[in-house]
PDB file of C-alpha atoms in Angstrom:
ATOM      1  CA  MET A1288      30.057 -25.667 -30.284  1.00 40.00           C
ATOM      2  CA  VAL A1289      29.265 -24.180 -27.022  1.00 43.00           C
ATOM      3  CA  ASP A1290      25.700 -22.852 -28.206  1.00 43.00           C
ATOM      4  CA  ASP A1291      24.652 -26.645 -29.126  1.00 46.00           C
ATOM      5  CA  ALA A1292      21.495 -28.257 -27.739  1.00 45.00           C
ATOM      6  CA  PRO A1293      22.596 -31.498 -26.901  1.00 48.00           C
ATOM      7  CA  GLU A1294      20.605 -34.762 -25.661  1.00 50.00           C
ATOM      8  CA  PHE A1295      21.140 -34.965 -22.605  1.00 53.00           C
ATOM      9  CA  VAL A1296      24.428 -37.176 -21.470  1.00 57.00           C
ATOM     10  CA  VAL A1297      22.743 -39.650 -18.473  1.00 64.00           C
ATOM     11  CA  ASP A1298      24.873 -40.151 -15.625  1.00 85.00           C
ATOM     12  CA  THR A1299      23.960 -41.141 -12.081  1.00 89.00           C
ATOM     13  CA  LEU A1300      25.219 -37.858 -10.064  1.00 93.00           C
ATOM     14  CA  SER A1301      23.451 -35.539 -13.203  1.00 93.00           C
ATOM     15  CA  ILE A1302      20.523 -37.564 -12.421  1.00 92.00           C
ATOM     16  CA  ARG A1303      20.689 -37.210  -8.320  1.00 93.00           C
ATOM     17  CA  PHE A1304      21.449 -33.477  -8.938  1.00 95.00           C
ATOM     18  CA  LEU A1305      18.363 -33.154 -10.985  1.00 94.00           C
ATOM     19  CA  GLU A1306      15.655 -34.852  -8.747  1.00 93.00           C
ATOM     20  CA  PHE A1307      17.299 -32.400  -5.823  1.00 94.00           C
ATOM     21  CA  MET A1308      16.360 -29.219  -7.239  1.00 93.00           C
ATOM     22  CA  GLU A1309      13.507 -30.189  -8.183  1.00 90.00           C
ATOM     23  CA  ALA A1310      12.050 -32.452  -5.104  1.00 90.00           C
ATOM     24  CA  GLU A1311      14.098 -30.461  -2.387  1.00 90.00           C
ATOM     25  CA  ARG A1312      15.406 -27.184  -4.091  1.00 87.00           C
ATOM     26  CA  ASN A1313      10.824 -26.601  -5.268  1.00 86.00           C
ATOM     27  CA  ALA A1314      13.007 -25.863  -8.725  1.00 86.00           C
ATOM     28  CA  SER A1315      10.515 -24.913 -11.466  1.00 85.00           C
ATOM     29  CA  PRO A1316      10.751 -27.082 -14.479  1.00 86.00           C
ATOM     30  CA  ARG A1317      12.076 -24.518 -16.341  1.00 85.00           C
ATOM     31  CA  THR A1318      15.279 -24.049 -13.973  1.00 89.00           C
ATOM     32  CA  VAL A1319      15.498 -28.246 -14.135  1.00 90.00           C
ATOM     33  CA  GLU A1320      15.432 -27.923 -17.925  1.00 91.00           C
ATOM     34  CA  SER A1321      18.218 -24.962 -18.502  1.00 91.00           C
ATOM     35  CA  TYR A1322      19.905 -27.238 -16.138  1.00 93.00           C
ATOM     36  CA  ARG A1323      19.261 -30.720 -17.126  1.00 93.00           C
ATOM     37  CA  ARG A1324      20.899 -28.568 -21.003  1.00 92.00           C
ATOM     38  CA  SER A1325      24.191 -26.499 -19.543  1.00 93.00           C
ATOM     39  CA  LEU A1326      25.311 -29.963 -17.449  1.00 94.00           C
ATOM     40  CA  GLY A1327      24.303 -31.573 -21.454  1.00 92.00           C
ATOM     41  CA  GLN A1328      25.936 -28.781 -23.181  1.00 92.00           C
ATOM     42  CA  PHE A1329      29.329 -28.675 -21.676  1.00 94.00           C
ATOM     43  CA  ARG A1330      29.453 -32.456 -21.398  1.00 92.00           C
ATOM     44  CA  CYS A1331      29.255 -32.566 -25.265  1.00 92.00           C
ATOM     45  CA  TRP A1332      31.432 -29.778 -25.473  1.00 92.00           C
ATOM     46  CA  MET A1333      34.500 -31.967 -23.819  1.00 92.00           C
ATOM     47  CA  GLY A1334      33.580 -34.805 -26.012  1.00 91.00           C
ATOM     48  CA  PRO A1335      35.765 -37.929 -25.163  1.00 91.00           C
ATOM     49  CA  ARG A1336      37.982 -35.951 -22.869  1.00 92.00           C
ATOM     50  CA  PHE A1337      35.225 -36.389 -20.675  1.00 93.00           C
ATOM     51  CA  SER A1338      36.217 -38.916 -17.748  1.00 92.00           C
ATOM     52  CA  ALA A1339      34.250 -38.832 -14.907  1.00 93.00           C
ATOM     53  CA  TRP A1340      32.636 -34.640 -13.865  1.00 95.00           C
ATOM     54  CA  VAL A1341      35.330 -34.928 -10.342  1.00 93.00           C
ATOM     55  CA  ASP A1342      38.020 -34.653 -12.909  1.00 93.00           C
ATOM     56  CA  CYS A1343      36.991 -31.791 -14.448  1.00 94.00           C
ATOM     57  CA  GLY A1344      39.148 -28.669 -13.555  1.00 92.00           C
ATOM     58  CA  ALA A1345      39.356 -24.771 -13.287  1.00 92.00           C
ATOM     59  CA  ASP A1346      40.934 -25.135 -16.936  1.00 91.00           C
ATOM     60  CA  ASP A1347      38.066 -27.156 -18.736  1.00 93.00           C
ATOM     61  CA  PHE A1348      35.480 -24.788 -17.263  1.00 93.00           C
ATOM     62  CA  ARG A1349      37.964 -21.692 -18.685  1.00 91.00           C
ATOM     63  CA  LEU A1350      38.381 -22.843 -22.072  1.00 91.00           C
ATOM     64  CA  TRP A1351      34.286 -23.295 -22.080  1.00 92.00           C
ATOM     65  CA  LEU A1352      34.244 -20.062 -20.959  1.00 90.00           C
ATOM     66  CA  TYR A1353      36.746 -18.703 -23.408  1.00 87.00           C
ATOM     67  CA  GLU A1354      35.234 -20.308 -26.831  1.00 88.00           C
ATOM     68  CA  ALA A1355      31.674 -18.803 -24.897  1.00 86.00           C
ATOM     69  CA  LEU A1356      33.068 -15.085 -25.129  1.00 84.00           C
ATOM     70  CA  ASN A1357      34.254 -15.598 -28.594  1.00 83.00           C
ATOM     71  CA  GLN A1358      30.589 -17.018 -30.238  1.00 85.00           C
ATOM     72  CA  ASN A1359      29.550 -13.333 -28.288  1.00 79.00           C
ATOM     73  CA  LEU A1360      26.873 -14.835 -26.148  1.00 83.00           C
ATOM     74  CA  LYS A1361      25.363 -12.026 -23.528  1.00 83.00           C
ATOM     75  CA  PRO A1362      26.807 -12.300 -21.015  1.00 85.00           C
ATOM     76  CA  ALA A1363      23.339 -12.702 -19.051  1.00 83.00           C
ATOM     77  CA  THR A1364      23.502 -16.580 -21.425  1.00 87.00           C
ATOM     78  CA  ILE A1365      26.919 -17.321 -20.125  1.00 89.00           C
ATOM     79  CA  ARG A1366      26.496 -16.718 -16.391  1.00 89.00           C
ATOM     80  CA  LEU A1367      23.314 -18.635 -16.759  1.00 89.00           C
ATOM     81  CA  ARG A1368      25.061 -21.914 -17.869  1.00 90.00           C
ATOM     82  CA  PHE A1369      27.841 -21.484 -15.267  1.00 93.00           C
ATOM     83  CA  ALA A1370      25.070 -21.136 -12.900  1.00 92.00           C
ATOM     84  CA  ALA A1371      24.056 -24.462 -12.989  1.00 93.00           C
ATOM     85  CA  LEU A1372      27.591 -25.420 -12.966  1.00 95.00           C
ATOM     86  CA  ARG A1373      28.420 -24.023 -10.052  1.00 94.00           C
ATOM     87  CA  SER A1374      24.945 -25.327  -8.081  1.00 94.00           C
ATOM     88  CA  PHE A1375      25.576 -28.593  -8.966  1.00 95.00           C
ATOM     89  CA  TYR A1376      29.478 -28.510  -7.768  1.00 95.00           C
ATOM     90  CA  VAL A1377      27.380 -27.287  -4.550  1.00 94.00           C
ATOM     91  CA  TYR A1378      25.712 -29.911  -4.449  1.00 95.00           C
ATOM     92  CA  LEU A1379      29.004 -32.256  -5.523  1.00 95.00           C
ATOM     93  CA  MET A1380      30.210 -31.665  -2.419  1.00 94.00           C
ATOM     94  CA  ARG A1381      27.747 -31.090   0.587  1.00 92.00           C
ATOM     95  CA  ARG A1382      26.195 -34.678  -0.840  1.00 92.00           C
ATOM     96  CA  GLU A1383      28.331 -36.594  -2.632  1.00 91.00           C
ATOM     97  CA  GLY A1384      32.111 -35.803  -0.805  1.00 89.00           C
ATOM     98  CA  LEU A1385      33.677 -33.701  -3.406  1.00 92.00           C
ATOM     99  CA  GLN A1386      36.827 -32.162  -2.072  1.00 90.00           C
ATOM    100  CA  ALA A1387      37.073 -28.800  -4.031  1.00 89.00           C
ATOM    101  CA  ASN A1388      34.707 -27.069  -6.446  1.00 92.00           C
ATOM    102  CA  PRO A1389      36.871 -26.482  -9.951  1.00 93.00           C
ATOM    103  CA  LEU A1390      34.707 -23.555 -10.402  1.00 93.00           C
ATOM    104  CA  GLU A1391      35.506 -21.380  -7.339  1.00 89.00           C
ATOM    105  CA  ASN A1392      38.207 -18.909  -9.016  1.00 86.00           C
ATOM    106  CA  VAL A1393      36.591 -19.221 -12.904  1.00 89.00           C
ATOM    107  CA  ALA A1394      35.489 -15.456 -13.327  1.00 85.00           C
ATOM    108  CA  LEU A1395      32.451 -14.398 -15.406  1.00 84.00           C
ATOM    109  CA  PRO A1396      32.318 -11.792 -17.113  1.00 80.00           C
ATOM    110  CA  LYS A1397      29.476  -8.849 -15.618  1.00 74.00           C
ATOM    111  CA  ALA A1398      25.823  -9.779 -16.612  1.00 67.00           C
ATOM    112  CA  GLY A1399      24.792  -6.478 -18.225  1.00 61.00           C
ATOM    113  CA  HIS A1400      22.106  -3.823 -17.239  1.00 57.00           C
ATOM    114  CA  SER A1401      19.306  -3.667 -19.499  1.00 60.00           C
ATOM    115  CA  LEU A1402      16.242  -1.259 -18.886  1.00 60.00           C
ATOM    116  CA  PRO A1403      12.653  -3.891 -19.507  1.00 70.00           C
ATOM    117  CA  VAL A1404      11.413  -3.682 -22.760  1.00 78.00           C
ATOM    118  CA  HIS A1405       6.902  -2.386 -22.052  1.00 85.00           C
ATOM    119  CA  LEU A1406       4.490  -1.038 -23.671  1.00 92.00           C
ATOM    120  CA  ASN A1407       2.996   2.985 -23.244  1.00 91.00           C
ATOM    121  CA  LEU A1408       0.162   2.880 -21.626  1.00 92.00           C
ATOM    122  CA  SER A1409      -1.970   3.575 -25.619  1.00 93.00           C
ATOM    123  CA  GLN A1410      -0.174   0.324 -26.803  1.00 94.00           C
ATOM    124  CA  MET A1411      -1.307  -1.551 -23.900  1.00 95.00           C
ATOM    125  CA  GLU A1412      -4.984  -0.952 -24.633  1.00 95.00           C
ATOM    126  CA  GLN A1413      -4.618  -1.386 -28.285  1.00 96.00           C
ATOM    127  CA  LEU A1414      -3.286  -5.076 -27.234  1.00 96.00           C
ATOM    128  CA  LEU A1415      -6.241  -5.829 -25.006  1.00 97.00           C
ATOM    129  CA  SER A1416      -8.808  -4.265 -27.616  1.00 96.00           C
ATOM    130  CA  LEU A1417      -7.579  -6.558 -30.618  1.00 96.00           C
ATOM    131  CA  PRO A1418      -9.661 -10.640 -29.363  1.00 96.00           C
ATOM    132  CA  LEU A1419     -12.616  -8.699 -30.018  1.00 95.00           C
ATOM    133  CA  ARG A1420     -12.047  -6.851 -33.244  1.00 93.00           C
ATOM    134  CA  THR A1421      -9.788  -8.677 -34.631  1.00 91.00           C
ATOM    135  CA  PRO A1422     -11.963 -11.266 -37.448  1.00 89.00           C
ATOM    136  CA  GLN A1423     -10.640 -14.678 -36.558  1.00 86.00           C
ATOM    137  CA  ASP A1424     -10.974 -18.011 -38.464  1.00 86.00           C
ATOM    138  CA  LYS A1425     -14.816 -19.586 -38.561  1.00 86.00           C
ATOM    139  CA  LYS A1426     -13.574 -23.069 -37.500  1.00 88.00           C
ATOM    140  CA  SER A1427     -12.606 -21.837 -34.115  1.00 90.00           C
ATOM    141  CA  PRO A1428     -14.971 -22.032 -31.596  1.00 95.00           C
ATOM    142  CA  PRO A1429     -16.754 -18.621 -30.955  1.00 95.00           C
ATOM    143  CA  TRP A1430     -15.591 -18.235 -27.549  1.00 97.00           C
ATOM    144  CA  LEU A1431     -12.028 -18.096 -28.314  1.00 97.00           C
ATOM    145  CA  PRO A1432     -11.958 -14.541 -29.557  1.00 97.00           C
ATOM    146  CA  TYR A1433     -13.206 -14.159 -25.446  1.00 97.00           C
ATOM    147  CA  ARG A1434     -10.847 -16.340 -23.984  1.00 97.00           C
ATOM    148  CA  ASP A1435      -7.742 -13.976 -25.798  1.00 97.00           C
ATOM    149  CA  ALA A1436      -9.313 -11.252 -24.392  1.00 97.00           C
ATOM    150  CA  ALA A1437      -9.611 -12.793 -21.184  1.00 97.00           C
ATOM    151  CA  ILE A1438      -6.162 -13.955 -21.281  1.00 97.00           C
ATOM    152  CA  LEU A1439      -4.723 -10.187 -22.339  1.00 97.00           C
ATOM    153  CA  GLU A1440      -6.413  -9.052 -18.849  1.00 97.00           C
ATOM    154  CA  LEU A1441      -4.787 -10.971 -16.449  1.00 96.00           C
ATOM    155  CA  PHE A1442      -2.036 -10.640 -17.299  1.00 95.00           C
ATOM    156  CA  TYR A1443      -1.797  -6.664 -17.167  1.00 95.00           C
ATOM    157  CA  SER A1444      -3.830  -7.183 -14.343  1.00 94.00           C
ATOM    158  CA  CYS A1445      -1.768  -8.967 -12.423  1.00 93.00           C
ATOM    159  CA  GLY A1446       1.559  -9.311 -14.106  1.00 92.00           C
ATOM    160  CA  MET A1447       1.866 -13.195 -13.141  1.00 93.00           C
ATOM    161  CA  ARG A1448       4.541 -15.306 -15.251  1.00 93.00           C
ATOM    162  CA  LEU A1449       3.320 -16.870 -18.619  1.00 95.00           C
ATOM    163  CA  SER A1450       4.134 -20.206 -16.320  1.00 93.00           C
ATOM    164  CA  GLU A1451       1.591 -18.938 -13.689  1.00 94.00           C
ATOM    165  CA  LEU A1452      -1.180 -17.842 -16.293  1.00 96.00           C
ATOM    166  CA  VAL A1453      -0.886 -21.909 -18.081  1.00 95.00           C
ATOM    167  CA  GLY A1454      -0.855 -23.164 -14.514  1.00 94.00           C
ATOM    168  CA  LEU A1455      -4.121 -21.888 -12.905  1.00 95.00           C
ATOM    169  CA  ASP A1456      -7.019 -24.170 -12.401  1.00 94.00           C
ATOM    170  CA  ALA A1457     -11.100 -22.461 -12.842  1.00 92.00           C
ATOM    171  CA  ASP A1458     -11.012 -23.070  -8.319  1.00 90.00           C
ATOM    172  CA  ALA A1459      -7.865 -20.831  -8.707  1.00 89.00           C
ATOM    173  CA  LEU A1460     -10.391 -17.390  -9.409  1.00 83.00           C
ATOM    174  CA  ALA A1461     -14.230 -17.884  -8.082  1.00 70.00           C
ATOM    175  CA  ASP A1462     -17.141 -16.387  -9.506  1.00 63.00           C
ATOM    176  CA  GLY A1463     -17.215 -12.697  -8.004  1.00 64.00           C
ATOM    177  CA  ALA A1464     -13.744 -13.152  -5.758  1.00 74.00           C
ATOM    178  CA  ASP A1465     -11.443 -10.302  -6.290  1.00 87.00           C
ATOM    179  CA  CYS A1466      -8.206 -12.166  -5.765  1.00 90.00           C
ATOM    180  CA  VAL A1467      -6.368 -14.801  -7.578  1.00 91.00           C
ATOM    181  CA  ARG A1468      -4.202 -17.944  -6.070  1.00 90.00           C
ATOM    182  CA  VAL A1469      -1.120 -17.430  -7.796  1.00 91.00           C
ATOM    183  CA  LEU A1470       1.284 -21.274  -7.693  1.00 89.00           C
ATOM    184  CA  GLY A1471       4.888 -19.369  -8.164  1.00 86.00           C
ATOM    185  CA  LYS A1472       8.665 -19.819  -8.735  1.00 83.00           C
ATOM    186  CA  GLY A1473       9.089 -22.403  -4.985  1.00 80.00           C
ATOM    187  CA  ARG A1474       5.714 -23.847  -5.012  1.00 83.00           C
ATOM    188  CA  LYS A1475       4.881 -20.428  -2.694  1.00 86.00           C
ATOM    189  CA  VAL A1476       1.162 -19.603  -3.425  1.00 88.00           C
ATOM    190  CA  ARG A1477       0.252 -15.453  -3.275  1.00 90.00           C
ATOM    191  CA  LEU A1478      -2.678 -13.418  -3.538  1.00 90.00           C
ATOM    192  CA  VAL A1479      -3.351 -11.310  -6.336  1.00 91.00           C
ATOM    193  CA  PRO A1480      -5.650  -8.598  -6.802  1.00 92.00           C
ATOM    194  CA  VAL A1481      -7.588  -9.203 -10.290  1.00 93.00           C
ATOM    195  CA  GLY A1482      -9.006  -5.510 -11.462  1.00 93.00           C
ATOM    196  CA  ASP A1483     -12.539  -5.263 -12.545  1.00 93.00           C
ATOM    197  CA  TYR A1484     -11.882  -5.382 -16.754  1.00 95.00           C
ATOM    198  CA  ALA A1485     -10.105  -8.669 -16.390  1.00 95.00           C
ATOM    199  CA  ARG A1486     -12.791 -10.096 -13.367  1.00 94.00           C
ATOM    200  CA  GLU A1487     -15.451  -8.944 -16.108  1.00 95.00           C
ATOM    201  CA  ALA A1488     -13.703 -10.245 -19.038  1.00 96.00           C
ATOM    202  CA  ILE A1489     -12.838 -14.000 -17.166  1.00 95.00           C
ATOM    203  CA  ALA A1490     -16.260 -14.158 -16.228  1.00 93.00           C
ATOM    204  CA  LYS A1491     -17.805 -13.713 -19.989  1.00 96.00           C
ATOM    205  CA  TYR A1492     -15.208 -16.381 -21.062  1.00 97.00           C
ATOM    206  CA  ARG A1493     -15.822 -18.692 -18.733  1.00 95.00           C
ATOM    207  CA  GLU A1494     -19.596 -18.833 -19.158  1.00 95.00           C
ATOM    208  CA  MET A1495     -19.010 -18.975 -22.978  1.00 96.00           C
ATOM    209  CA  ALA A1496     -16.945 -21.368 -22.942  1.00 96.00           C
ATOM    210  CA  GLY A1497     -17.938 -23.815 -20.288  1.00 95.00           C
ATOM    211  CA  VAL A1498     -15.298 -23.833 -18.442  1.00 93.00           C
ATOM    212  CA  GLU A1499     -15.478 -26.908 -15.913  1.00 88.00           C
ATOM    213  CA  PRO A1500     -14.810 -26.383 -12.223  1.00 87.00           C
ATOM    214  CA  GLY A1501     -11.375 -28.472 -11.405  1.00 87.00           C
ATOM    215  CA  GLY A1502     -10.312 -28.216 -14.671  1.00 93.00           C
ATOM    216  CA  PRO A1503      -7.755 -26.021 -16.517  1.00 95.00           C
ATOM    217  CA  LEU A1504      -9.101 -21.754 -16.192  1.00 96.00           C
ATOM    218  CA  PHE A1505      -7.954 -21.879 -20.166  1.00 97.00           C
ATOM    219  CA  ILE A1506      -8.157 -24.366 -22.534  1.00 97.00           C
ATOM    220  CA  SER A1507      -7.691 -24.599 -26.107  1.00 96.00           C
ATOM    221  CA  ARG A1508     -10.045 -25.717 -29.190  1.00 94.00           C
ATOM    222  CA  LEU A1509      -9.866 -29.244 -28.310  1.00 93.00           C
ATOM    223  CA  ARG A1510     -10.615 -28.099 -24.115  1.00 95.00           C
ATOM    224  CA  ARG A1511      -7.292 -29.339 -22.551  1.00 95.00           C
ATOM    225  CA  ARG A1512      -4.835 -26.967 -20.673  1.00 96.00           C
ATOM    226  CA  MET A1513      -2.838 -24.558 -22.475  1.00 96.00           C
ATOM    227  CA  THR A1514       0.916 -24.649 -22.952  1.00 95.00           C
ATOM    228  CA  GLY A1515       3.223 -21.447 -23.199  1.00 94.00           C
ATOM    229  CA  ARG A1516       3.769 -21.898 -26.473  1.00 94.00           C
ATOM    230  CA  SER A1517       0.062 -21.774 -27.326  1.00 96.00           C
ATOM    231  CA  VAL A1518      -0.288 -18.478 -25.669  1.00 96.00           C
ATOM    232  CA  GLN A1519       3.027 -17.138 -27.173  1.00 95.00           C
ATOM    233  CA  GLN A1520       1.994 -18.361 -30.745  1.00 95.00           C
ATOM    234  CA  MET A1521      -2.042 -16.610 -29.364  1.00 95.00           C
ATOM    235  CA  LEU A1522      -0.251 -13.015 -28.478  1.00 95.00           C
ATOM    236  CA  ASP A1523       2.222 -12.892 -32.307  1.00 94.00           C
ATOM    237  CA  LYS A1524      -1.191 -13.206 -33.793  1.00 94.00           C
ATOM    238  CA  TYR A1525      -2.703  -9.694 -32.428  1.00 95.00           C
ATOM    239  CA  LEU A1526       1.068  -8.180 -32.673  1.00 93.00           C
ATOM    240  CA  ARG A1527       0.623  -9.538 -36.494  1.00 92.00           C
ATOM    241  CA  CYS A1528      -3.005  -7.041 -36.483  1.00 92.00           C
ATOM    242  CA  SER A1529      -1.376  -3.708 -34.454  1.00 92.00           C
ATOM    243  CA  ASP A1530       1.021  -0.962 -35.144  1.00 89.00           C
ATOM    244  CA  ILE A1531       3.955  -2.191 -32.430  1.00 90.00           C
ATOM    245  CA  PRO A1532       7.437  -1.807 -32.975  1.00 87.00           C
ATOM    246  CA  PHE A1533       8.574  -4.118 -31.215  1.00 87.00           C
ATOM    247  CA  HIS A1534       7.975  -8.032 -30.528  1.00 88.00           C
ATOM    248  CA  ILE A1535       6.880  -8.691 -27.172  1.00 89.00           C
ATOM    249  CA  SER A1536       6.289 -11.561 -25.308  1.00 91.00           C
ATOM    250  CA  PRO A1537       4.073 -12.521 -22.393  1.00 92.00           C
ATOM    251  CA  HIS A1538       7.283 -11.479 -20.170  1.00 90.00           C
ATOM    252  CA  LYS A1539       7.401  -7.598 -21.374  1.00 92.00           C
ATOM    253  CA  LEU A1540       2.988  -8.221 -20.129  1.00 94.00           C
ATOM    254  CA  ARG A1541       4.651  -8.643 -17.003  1.00 92.00           C
ATOM    255  CA  HIS A1542       7.155  -5.429 -17.253  1.00 90.00           C
ATOM    256  CA  THR A1543       4.512  -3.664 -18.899  1.00 93.00           C
ATOM    257  CA  PHE A1544       2.416  -4.391 -15.521  1.00 92.00           C
ATOM    258  CA  ALA A1545       4.847  -3.390 -12.681  1.00 89.00           C
ATOM    259  CA  THR A1546       5.799  -0.240 -15.005  1.00 88.00           C
ATOM    260  CA  HIS A1547       2.698   1.217 -15.220  1.00 90.00           C
ATOM    261  CA  MET A1548       2.253   0.378 -11.039  1.00 89.00           C
ATOM    262  CA  LEU A1549       5.446   2.126 -10.205  1.00 85.00           C
ATOM    263  CA  ASP A1550       4.686   4.819 -12.470  1.00 84.00           C
ATOM    264  CA  ALA A1551       0.960   5.369 -11.031  1.00 83.00           C
ATOM    265  CA  GLY A1552       3.186   5.699  -7.602  1.00 83.00           C
ATOM    266  CA  ALA A1553       3.138   1.838  -5.867  1.00 84.00           C
ATOM    267  CA  ASP A1554       4.890   1.299  -3.625  1.00 85.00           C
ATOM    268  CA  LEU A1555       7.802  -0.789  -4.459  1.00 85.00           C
ATOM    269  CA  ARG A1556       7.086  -3.421  -2.107  1.00 87.00           C
ATOM    270  CA  ALA A1557       3.620  -3.787  -2.742  1.00 87.00           C
ATOM    271  CA  VAL A1558       4.994  -4.492  -6.287  1.00 87.00           C
ATOM    272  CA  GLN A1559       7.337  -6.951  -5.221  1.00 89.00           C
ATOM    273  CA  GLU A1560       4.508  -9.152  -3.624  1.00 88.00           C
ATOM    274  CA  LEU A1561       2.523  -8.785  -6.478  1.00 90.00           C
ATOM    275  CA  LEU A1562       5.635 -10.007  -8.850  1.00 91.00           C
ATOM    276  CA  GLY A1563       6.283 -13.293  -6.468  1.00 88.00           C
ATOM    277  CA  HIS A1564       9.871 -11.525  -6.128  1.00 86.00           C
ATOM    278  CA  SER A1565      11.755 -13.265  -3.617  1.00 79.00           C
ATOM    279  CA  SER A1566      14.470 -10.526  -3.102  1.00 78.00           C
ATOM    280  CA  LEU A1567      13.547  -6.693  -3.287  1.00 79.00           C
ATOM    281  CA  SER A1568      16.322  -5.836  -5.526  1.00 73.00           C
ATOM    282  CA  THR A1569      14.909  -7.924  -8.005  1.00 72.00           C
ATOM    283  CA  THR A1570      11.933  -5.355  -8.014  1.00 76.00           C
ATOM    284  CA  GLN A1571      13.981  -2.662  -8.361  1.00 73.00           C
ATOM    285  CA  ILE A1572      14.621  -2.640 -11.664  1.00 71.00           C
ATOM    286  CA  TYR A1573      12.080  -1.309 -12.578  1.00 70.00           C
ATOM    287  CA  THR A1574      12.790   2.393 -10.423  1.00 69.00           C
ATOM    288  CA  HIS A1575      15.212   2.563 -12.894  1.00 63.00           C
ATOM    289  CA  VAL A1576      13.064   2.641 -16.179  1.00 59.00           C
ATOM    290  CA  THR A1577      10.447   5.685 -13.850  1.00 65.00           C
ATOM    291  CA  LYS A1578      13.537   7.503 -13.407  1.00 60.00           C
ATOM    292  CA  ALA A1579      14.869   7.155 -16.733  1.00 61.00           C
ATOM    293  CA  ARG A1580      11.159   8.507 -18.091  1.00 59.00           C
ATOM    294  CA  LEU A1581      11.605  11.249 -15.337  1.00 57.00           C
ATOM    295  CA  GLN A1582      14.293  11.915 -16.816  1.00 62.00           C
ATOM    296  CA  GLN A1583      14.279  12.795 -20.085  1.00 63.00           C
ATOM    297  CA  ALA A1584      10.595  14.212 -19.579  1.00 58.00           C
ATOM    298  CA  TYR A1585      12.887  17.343 -17.400  1.00 57.00           C
ATOM    299  CA  ARG A1586      15.114  17.364 -20.499  1.00 67.00           C
ATOM    300  CA  ASP A1587      12.434  18.115 -22.265  1.00 67.00           C
ATOM    301  CA  ALA A1588      10.418  20.219 -20.545  1.00 62.00           C
ATOM    302  CA  HIS A1589      13.057  22.386 -18.291  1.00 56.00           C
ATOM    303  CA  PRO A1590      13.710  25.481 -19.671  1.00 65.00           C
ATOM    304  CA  ARG A1591      17.292  25.217 -18.113  1.00 59.00           C
ATOM    305  CA  ALA A1592      18.122  21.074 -18.181  1.00 60.00           C
ATOM    306  CA  ARG A1593      20.397  21.082 -21.712  1.00 59.00           C
ATOM    307  CA  GLY A1594      23.433  19.275 -20.788  1.00 52.00           C
ATOM    308  CA  LEU A1595      21.547  17.391 -18.137  1.00 48.00           C
ATOM    309  CA  ASP A1596      23.315  14.337 -17.799  1.00 49.00           C
ATOM    310  CA  GLY A1597      21.203  11.082 -16.727  1.00 42.00           C
ATOM    311  CA  GLU A1598      22.350   8.919 -14.219  1.00 42.00           C
TER     312      GLU A1598
END
């Protein structure tokens, strides 16, 4: 099956490639793991037909693509897997002397352009209020809801990625500071302003939890650095107490931040910098969200808008 997630089959070329991605390309651990899985999935699918990476041909990859399409995998998922293989073969050509890239003429399905899901303002405000008004487990430390409130406020205030938030140390946001130092993709550091509500929530949490300087900013009940999974579990807990009608991930809070900023008139390039996007085209997806909202408002309100086709 194309969608299996096998253990990675170790070989020298793959190891060197993943080390190259991590050490020289500064790829995030998540990207390295995604590439590891993609290479492993292809090798598992090839089975005994696999002899060496240099012996794999375009027909092998076309057949793998054909099976993926028959499984109705999303185009974005297929493209992500082939991106790993294409990067691998480019590496083999540049560093290992491979003469031709077998993936060069393998045509992939076009990626869809679905609009990012986000919360409206009232939904976001409801979510932000839940930690301090939701009954907690009696065995939980008293500072736990204040930590959860601080996490949600910081997500909405800064629009940072989940990996960036759990990676924050206490020193990244000094007492009284109005910006936080964020370590983003490619190990690039950016300064992101923090709003008053978030700063106050973080200060309250740090005081109650006794967060130690130099250690992680957000800690678990056992006073260890929180993981991305524990943050998602925390978010799921509060969603069950809300009337928000769809599932929310930390990344959707990032979408919410960007959409609300642009709705309020923020400059697109400023939002790009705040999000840590290397390309403006990545940020422009949010302009389609706000444009669609304006078009709907026009169709609903204007007496002669009936039949207007949105772009």
